């Protein structure tokens, strides 16, 4: 373990996981009965290209068509846990960019409202080198949050990285909270790996835990707290898993209510 990663683990200890009721399987290896699909150019529950399939207990989101899986129910005050792995397939126009998906929470409004593909919501980004970034999908001003963050180099510009105890800053549509250890040299290229990445490589299983408690969102990846947002403008809604040009596999998705 590098020294920098050791610091990440120490930070994780300041944000203990929330616990309450028994986990409910949103995906148990058998079916996606608690979800429906929405795909650009196809609409609701129409999947002519086999974008969502289950085989040997694994849910495969092929990524060929933009859209996603959306829960039939809305949720508030919960913890959702995903066990996922990046697959090898990528599709135009994203075949040369970092593998990309995302978990959208507290989604509201119409299916396909954003880029004819997704609902509006708060996004825990799932992106090579940037999993755990928090942003807003859509342009609605009701989606906003605050986060303790420090300004540091991010490529040729600067970015706001989550840091527990730092100055609280406001985020709205178009602004992005970067996860604690994101590489300042991050590039949107296929297979990017940062020196402090917590996420594992292609084909290896990761555990992503997103806790939505009141107006606070906490993200943990493989046991490390990587980002946190507070003062959420929306505190209830559906969940959506994005299909966005990259193959991603899921072997378990559970939701635990916290009230």
mmCIF file of C-alpha atoms in Angstrom:
data_model
loop_
_atom_site.group_PDB
_atom_site.id
_atom_site.type_symbol
_atom_site.label_atom_id
_atom_site.label_comp_id
_atom_site.label_asym_id
_atom_site.label_seq_id
_atom_site.Cartn_x
_atom_site.Cartn_y
_atom_site.Cartn_z
ATOM 1 C CA UNK A 1 0.000 0.000 0.000
ATOM 2 C CA UNK A 2 1.327 3.407 -0.934
ATOM 3 C CA UNK A 3 1.509 6.125 1.644
ATOM 4 C CA UNK A 4 -1.144 8.152 -0.170
ATOM 5 C CA UNK A 5 -3.568 5.241 -0.177
ATOM 6 C CA UNK A 6 -2.881 4.757 3.516
ATOM 7 C CA UNK A 7 -4.085 8.316 4.068
ATOM 8 C CA UNK A 8 -7.281 7.485 2.228
ATOM 9 C CA UNK A 9 -7.921 4.599 4.593
ATOM 10 C CA UNK A 10 -7.396 6.854 7.600
ATOM 11 C CA UNK A 11 -9.957 9.275 6.197
ATOM 12 C CA UNK A 12 -12.401 6.416 5.765
ATOM 13 C CA UNK A 13 -12.307 5.770 9.500
ATOM 14 C CA UNK A 14 -13.900 9.179 10.142
ATOM 15 C CA UNK A 15 -17.043 8.207 8.214
ATOM 16 C CA UNK A 16 -18.451 4.994 9.730
ATOM 17 C CA UNK A 17 -20.969 3.088 7.599
ATOM 18 C CA UNK A 18 -24.658 3.508 8.413
ATOM 19 C CA UNK A 19 -26.655 0.430 9.327
ATOM 20 C CA UNK A 20 -30.329 -0.277 9.948
ATOM 21 C CA UNK A 21 -32.742 -2.836 8.470
ATOM 22 C CA UNK A 22 -32.124 -6.029 6.560
ATOM 23 C CA UNK A 23 -30.777 -5.673 3.001
ATOM 24 C CA UNK A 24 -33.293 -6.139 0.181
ATOM 25 C CA UNK A 25 -32.008 -7.578 -3.091
ATOM 26 C CA UNK A 26 -32.560 -5.253 -6.038
ATOM 27 C CA UNK A 27 -30.704 -7.846 -8.095
ATOM 28 C CA UNK A 28 -30.305 -11.359 -6.730
ATOM 29 C CA UNK A 29 -28.745 -13.107 -9.704
ATOM 30 C CA UNK A 30 -32.067 -14.206 -11.148
ATOM 31 C CA UNK A 31 -34.062 -11.303 -12.558
ATOM 32 C CA UNK A 32 -34.486 -7.536 -12.734
ATOM 33 C CA UNK A 33 -38.124 -7.509 -11.613
ATOM 34 C CA UNK A 34 -37.558 -4.398 -9.460
ATOM 35 C CA UNK A 35 -36.291 -2.449 -12.476
ATOM 36 C CA UNK A 36 -37.425 -1.358 -15.904
ATOM 37 C CA UNK A 37 -35.251 -0.364 -18.856
ATOM 38 C CA UNK A 38 -35.157 2.837 -20.847
ATOM 39 C CA UNK A 39 -33.014 3.221 -23.963
ATOM 40 C CA UNK A 40 -32.499 6.140 -26.314
ATOM 41 C CA UNK A 41 -34.407 5.608 -29.585
ATOM 42 C CA UNK A 42 -36.260 2.623 -28.094
ATOM 43 C CA UNK A 43 -38.037 3.833 -24.964
ATOM 44 C CA UNK A 44 -39.295 1.894 -21.966
ATOM 45 C CA UNK A 45 -38.823 -1.877 -21.668
ATOM 46 C CA UNK A 46 -37.683 -2.287 -25.270
ATOM 47 C CA UNK A 47 -34.229 -3.833 -25.672
ATOM 48 C CA UNK A 48 -33.818 -5.113 -29.246
ATOM 49 C CA UNK A 49 -30.011 -5.388 -29.034
ATOM 50 C CA UNK A 50 -29.811 -7.369 -25.787
ATOM 51 C CA UNK A 51 -28.287 -4.470 -23.874
ATOM 52 C CA UNK A 52 -29.350 -6.004 -20.536
ATOM 53 C CA UNK A 53 -28.894 -9.737 -20.018
ATOM 54 C CA UNK A 54 -28.460 -12.194 -17.137
ATOM 55 C CA UNK A 55 -26.250 -15.257 -17.399
ATOM 56 C CA UNK A 56 -24.891 -17.498 -14.649
ATOM 57 C CA UNK A 57 -26.134 -15.074 -12.011
ATOM 58 C CA UNK A 58 -24.404 -12.048 -13.553
ATOM 59 C CA UNK A 59 -26.256 -8.996 -14.849
ATOM 60 C CA UNK A 60 -24.523 -7.674 -17.939
ATOM 61 C CA UNK A 61 -25.072 -4.097 -19.057
ATOM 62 C CA UNK A 62 -23.567 -4.183 -22.530
ATOM 63 C CA UNK A 63 -23.358 -0.417 -22.964
ATOM 64 C CA UNK A 64 -24.109 -0.515 -26.692
ATOM 65 C CA UNK A 65 -27.228 1.625 -26.323
ATOM 66 C CA UNK A 66 -27.409 4.715 -24.113
ATOM 67 C CA UNK A 67 -29.977 4.577 -21.337
ATOM 68 C CA UNK A 68 -30.220 2.481 -18.236
ATOM 69 C CA UNK A 69 -31.969 0.372 -15.646
ATOM 70 C CA UNK A 70 -34.383 2.317 -13.431
ATOM 71 C CA UNK A 71 -36.030 1.137 -10.211
ATOM 72 C CA UNK A 72 -39.794 0.910 -10.291
ATOM 73 C CA UNK A 73 -39.993 2.408 -6.789
ATOM 74 C CA UNK A 74 -38.676 5.595 -5.232
ATOM 75 C CA UNK A 75 -36.477 5.486 -2.133
ATOM 76 C CA UNK A 76 -35.261 7.775 0.647
ATOM 77 C CA UNK A 77 -32.900 7.130 3.568
ATOM 78 C CA UNK A 78 -31.100 4.027 2.382
ATOM 79 C CA UNK A 79 -27.773 2.447 1.612
ATOM 80 C CA UNK A 80 -27.268 0.785 -1.766
ATOM 81 C CA UNK A 81 -24.425 -1.645 -2.403
ATOM 82 C CA UNK A 82 -23.256 -2.712 -5.845
ATOM 83 C CA UNK A 83 -20.735 -5.424 -6.633
ATOM 84 C CA UNK A 84 -19.531 -4.669 -10.136
ATOM 85 C CA UNK A 85 -16.703 -5.238 -12.594
ATOM 86 C CA UNK A 86 -15.782 -3.559 -15.841
ATOM 87 C CA UNK A 87 -16.155 -5.750 -18.893
ATOM 88 C CA UNK A 88 -13.926 -5.601 -21.957
ATOM 89 C CA UNK A 89 -16.378 -4.291 -24.541
ATOM 90 C CA UNK A 90 -16.634 -0.613 -25.483
ATOM 91 C CA UNK A 91 -18.742 0.989 -28.190
ATOM 92 C CA UNK A 92 -18.658 4.022 -30.503
ATOM 93 C CA UNK A 93 -18.508 6.903 -29.924
ATOM 94 C CA UNK A 94 -16.830 5.993 -26.605
ATOM 95 C CA UNK A 95 -14.475 3.231 -27.771
ATOM 96 C CA UNK A 96 -11.345 5.257 -26.982
ATOM 97 C CA UNK A 97 -12.473 7.052 -23.812
ATOM 98 C CA UNK A 98 -12.438 5.902 -20.187
ATOM 99 C CA UNK A 99 -14.974 3.183 -19.426
ATOM 100 C CA UNK A 100 -18.102 4.918 -18.195
ATOM 101 C CA UNK A 101 -21.321 4.123 -16.358
ATOM 102 C CA UNK A 102 -22.876 5.635 -13.262
ATOM 103 C CA UNK A 103 -25.284 5.193 -10.393
ATOM 104 C CA UNK A 104 -27.910 7.939 -10.352
ATOM 105 C CA UNK A 105 -29.833 8.418 -7.113
ATOM 106 C CA UNK A 106 -32.899 10.457 -6.118
ATOM 107 C CA UNK A 107 -33.951 10.511 -9.781
ATOM 108 C CA UNK A 108 -37.146 12.405 -10.596
ATOM 109 C CA UNK A 109 -39.068 13.561 -13.643
ATOM 110 C CA UNK A 110 -39.351 11.937 -17.035
ATOM 111 C CA UNK A 111 -37.397 9.003 -18.417
ATOM 112 C CA UNK A 112 -34.945 10.226 -21.023
ATOM 113 C CA UNK A 113 -35.119 13.859 -19.932
ATOM 114 C CA UNK A 114 -31.313 14.167 -20.124
ATOM 115 C CA UNK A 115 -29.709 13.505 -23.534
ATOM 116 C CA UNK A 116 -32.781 11.421 -24.416
ATOM 117 C CA UNK A 117 -31.264 8.726 -22.199
ATOM 118 C CA UNK A 118 -31.494 9.383 -18.454
ATOM 119 C CA UNK A 119 -33.620 10.872 -15.715
ATOM 120 C CA UNK A 120 -32.448 13.901 -13.770
ATOM 121 C CA UNK A 121 -30.641 12.970 -10.569
ATOM 122 C CA UNK A 122 -27.515 13.034 -8.443
ATOM 123 C CA UNK A 123 -24.771 10.891 -9.908
ATOM 124 C CA UNK A 124 -22.145 8.770 -8.253
ATOM 125 C CA UNK A 125 -19.901 8.522 -11.268
ATOM 126 C CA UNK A 126 -18.556 5.141 -12.309
ATOM 127 C CA UNK A 127 -15.687 6.051 -14.605
ATOM 128 C CA UNK A 128 -12.165 4.677 -14.938
ATOM 129 C CA UNK A 129 -9.998 6.742 -12.593
ATOM 130 C CA UNK A 130 -12.942 8.836 -11.438
ATOM 131 C CA UNK A 131 -15.367 6.432 -9.742
ATOM 132 C CA UNK A 132 -16.769 8.217 -6.702
ATOM 133 C CA UNK A 133 -16.954 11.679 -8.240
ATOM 134 C CA UNK A 134 -20.319 13.300 -7.482
ATOM 135 C CA UNK A 135 -22.149 15.393 -10.050
ATOM 136 C CA UNK A 136 -25.641 16.302 -11.194
ATOM 137 C CA UNK A 137 -27.258 14.750 -14.252
ATOM 138 C CA UNK A 138 -29.457 17.339 -15.915
ATOM 139 C CA UNK A 139 -29.877 21.086 -15.529
ATOM 140 C CA UNK A 140 -32.623 21.377 -12.924
ATOM 141 C CA UNK A 141 -31.701 23.953 -10.237
ATOM 142 C CA UNK A 142 -33.443 21.835 -7.597
ATOM 143 C CA UNK A 143 -30.488 19.441 -7.776
ATOM 144 C CA UNK A 144 -27.713 21.033 -5.750
ATOM 145 C CA UNK A 145 -25.441 20.090 -2.868
ATOM 146 C CA UNK A 146 -22.581 21.247 -0.713
ATOM 147 C CA UNK A 147 -19.299 19.479 -0.024
ATOM 148 C CA UNK A 148 -16.141 20.024 1.944
ATOM 149 C CA UNK A 149 -13.569 20.381 -0.803
ATOM 150 C CA UNK A 150 -10.172 21.822 -1.572
ATOM 151 C CA UNK A 151 -9.021 23.253 -4.861
ATOM 152 C CA UNK A 152 -6.122 21.393 -6.455
ATOM 153 C CA UNK A 153 -4.675 20.905 -9.948
ATOM 154 C CA UNK A 154 -6.789 18.798 -12.295
ATOM 155 C CA UNK A 155 -5.147 18.459 -15.672
ATOM 156 C CA UNK A 156 -4.500 21.892 -17.145
ATOM 157 C CA UNK A 157 -7.100 23.456 -14.851
ATOM 158 C CA UNK A 158 -8.048 23.120 -11.178
ATOM 159 C CA UNK A 159 -10.745 20.988 -9.582
ATOM 160 C CA UNK A 160 -12.543 20.653 -6.280
ATOM 161 C CA UNK A 161 -11.535 17.449 -4.469
ATOM 162 C CA UNK A 162 -13.471 16.140 -1.493
ATOM 163 C CA UNK A 163 -11.556 16.541 1.757
ATOM 164 C CA UNK A 164 -13.129 15.993 5.161
ATOM 165 C CA UNK A 165 -12.810 19.198 7.194
ATOM 166 C CA UNK A 166 -12.130 21.500 4.240
ATOM 167 C CA UNK A 167 -14.167 24.584 3.378
ATOM 168 C CA UNK A 168 -17.763 23.793 2.396
ATOM 169 C CA UNK A 169 -18.549 24.782 -1.172
ATOM 170 C CA UNK A 170 -21.758 24.849 -3.198
ATOM 171 C CA UNK A 171 -22.297 22.657 -6.260
ATOM 172 C CA UNK A 172 -25.025 22.836 -8.869
ATOM 173 C CA UNK A 173 -25.544 21.546 -12.419
ATOM 174 C CA UNK A 174 -22.288 21.706 -14.347
ATOM 175 C CA UNK A 175 -20.007 21.455 -11.296
ATOM 176 C CA UNK A 176 -18.316 18.248 -10.181
ATOM 177 C CA UNK A 177 -16.937 17.076 -6.850
ATOM 178 C CA UNK A 178 -13.817 14.986 -7.468
ATOM 179 C CA UNK A 179 -13.134 11.978 -5.283
ATOM 180 C CA UNK A 180 -10.447 12.251 -2.606
ATOM 181 C CA UNK A 181 -7.602 10.501 -4.426
ATOM 182 C CA UNK A 182 -8.355 11.252 -8.064
ATOM 183 C CA UNK A 183 -5.149 11.589 -10.049
ATOM 184 C CA UNK A 184 -4.533 15.244 -11.003
ATOM 185 C CA UNK A 185 -3.235 13.946 -14.340
ATOM 186 C CA UNK A 186 -6.520 12.099 -15.092
ATOM 187 C CA UNK A 187 -7.313 11.844 -18.789
ATOM 188 C CA UNK A 188 -10.438 10.627 -20.504
ATOM 189 C CA UNK A 189 -8.682 7.712 -22.225
ATOM 190 C CA UNK A 190 -9.525 4.031 -22.293
ATOM 191 C CA UNK A 191 -7.950 2.068 -19.451
ATOM 192 C CA UNK A 192 -6.801 5.079 -17.413
ATOM 193 C CA UNK A 193 -5.315 4.144 -14.032
ATOM 194 C CA UNK A 194 -4.338 6.702 -11.398
ATOM 195 C CA UNK A 195 -1.526 6.141 -8.915
ATOM 196 C CA UNK A 196 -3.936 6.168 -5.961
ATOM 197 C CA UNK A 197 -6.933 4.468 -7.586
ATOM 198 C CA UNK A 198 -9.114 2.449 -5.225
ATOM 199 C CA UNK A 199 -11.058 0.852 -8.043
ATOM 200 C CA UNK A 200 -9.749 -2.484 -9.326
ATOM 201 C CA UNK A 201 -8.849 -3.368 -12.899
ATOM 202 C CA UNK A 202 -10.949 -4.793 -15.717
ATOM 203 C CA UNK A 203 -12.715 -8.019 -14.789
ATOM 204 C CA UNK A 204 -12.043 -7.619 -11.047
ATOM 205 C CA UNK A 205 -14.941 -7.190 -8.637
ATOM 206 C CA UNK A 206 -15.460 -3.903 -6.792
ATOM 207 C CA UNK A 207 -17.867 -2.996 -4.009
ATOM 208 C CA UNK A 208 -19.484 0.430 -4.295
ATOM 209 C CA UNK A 209 -21.596 1.608 -1.339
ATOM 210 C CA UNK A 210 -23.653 4.796 -1.548
ATOM 211 C CA UNK A 211 -25.422 5.945 1.609
ATOM 212 C CA UNK A 212 -28.302 8.417 1.302
ATOM 213 C CA UNK A 213 -29.235 9.561 4.807
ATOM 214 C CA UNK A 214 -31.417 12.644 5.115
ATOM 215 C CA UNK A 215 -29.755 15.276 2.968
ATOM 216 C CA UNK A 216 -26.297 13.652 3.029
ATOM 217 C CA UNK A 217 -24.680 11.339 0.486
ATOM 218 C CA UNK A 218 -21.572 9.296 1.310
ATOM 219 C CA UNK A 219 -19.666 7.167 -1.198
ATOM 220 C CA UNK A 220 -17.378 4.270 -0.268
ATOM 221 C CA UNK A 221 -15.438 2.222 -2.792
ATOM 222 C CA UNK A 222 -13.813 -1.040 -1.743
ATOM 223 C CA UNK A 223 -14.007 0.019 1.911
ATOM 224 C CA UNK A 224 -12.593 3.525 1.412
ATOM 225 C CA UNK A 225 -14.681 6.684 1.864
ATOM 226 C CA UNK A 226 -13.980 8.628 -1.320
ATOM 227 C CA UNK A 227 -16.530 11.464 -1.325
ATOM 228 C CA UNK A 228 -19.395 13.015 0.576
ATOM 229 C CA UNK A 229 -22.065 15.603 -0.241
ATOM 230 C CA UNK A 230 -24.435 17.406 2.135
ATOM 231 C CA UNK A 231 -27.418 19.763 1.874
ATOM 232 C CA UNK A 232 -28.878 17.806 -1.022
ATOM 233 C CA UNK A 233 -31.653 19.692 -2.761
ATOM 234 C CA UNK A 234 -33.574 16.458 -3.510
ATOM 235 C CA UNK A 235 -33.836 13.687 -0.915
ATOM 236 C CA UNK A 236 -36.044 11.067 -2.540
ATOM 237 C CA UNK A 237 -36.342 9.387 -5.915
ATOM 238 C CA UNK A 238 -35.578 6.399 -8.107
ATOM 239 C CA UNK A 239 -32.208 4.779 -8.759
ATOM 240 C CA UNK A 240 -30.751 4.398 -12.228
ATOM 241 C CA UNK A 241 -27.740 2.468 -13.508
ATOM 242 C CA UNK A 242 -26.397 3.989 -16.699
ATOM 243 C CA UNK A 243 -25.599 2.249 -19.943
ATOM 244 C CA UNK A 244 -23.089 4.586 -21.559
ATOM 245 C CA UNK A 245 -20.800 2.979 -24.093
ATOM 246 C CA UNK A 246 -19.023 0.487 -21.815
ATOM 247 C CA UNK A 247 -19.738 -3.050 -20.680
ATOM 248 C CA UNK A 248 -20.219 -3.394 -16.917
ATOM 249 C CA UNK A 249 -21.145 -6.515 -14.930
ATOM 250 C CA UNK A 250 -23.087 -6.770 -11.661
ATOM 251 C CA UNK A 251 -23.295 -9.799 -9.418
ATOM 252 C CA UNK A 252 -25.160 -8.225 -6.510
ATOM 253 C CA UNK A 253 -27.219 -5.082 -5.857
ATOM 254 C CA UNK A 254 -28.782 -4.612 -2.432
ATOM 255 C CA UNK A 255 -30.627 -1.790 -0.700
ATOM 256 C CA UNK A 256 -30.861 -1.344 3.059
ATOM 257 C CA UNK A 257 -33.401 1.086 4.482
ATOM 258 C CA UNK A 258 -32.041 3.360 7.204
ATOM 259 C CA UNK A 259 -35.339 4.328 8.864
#
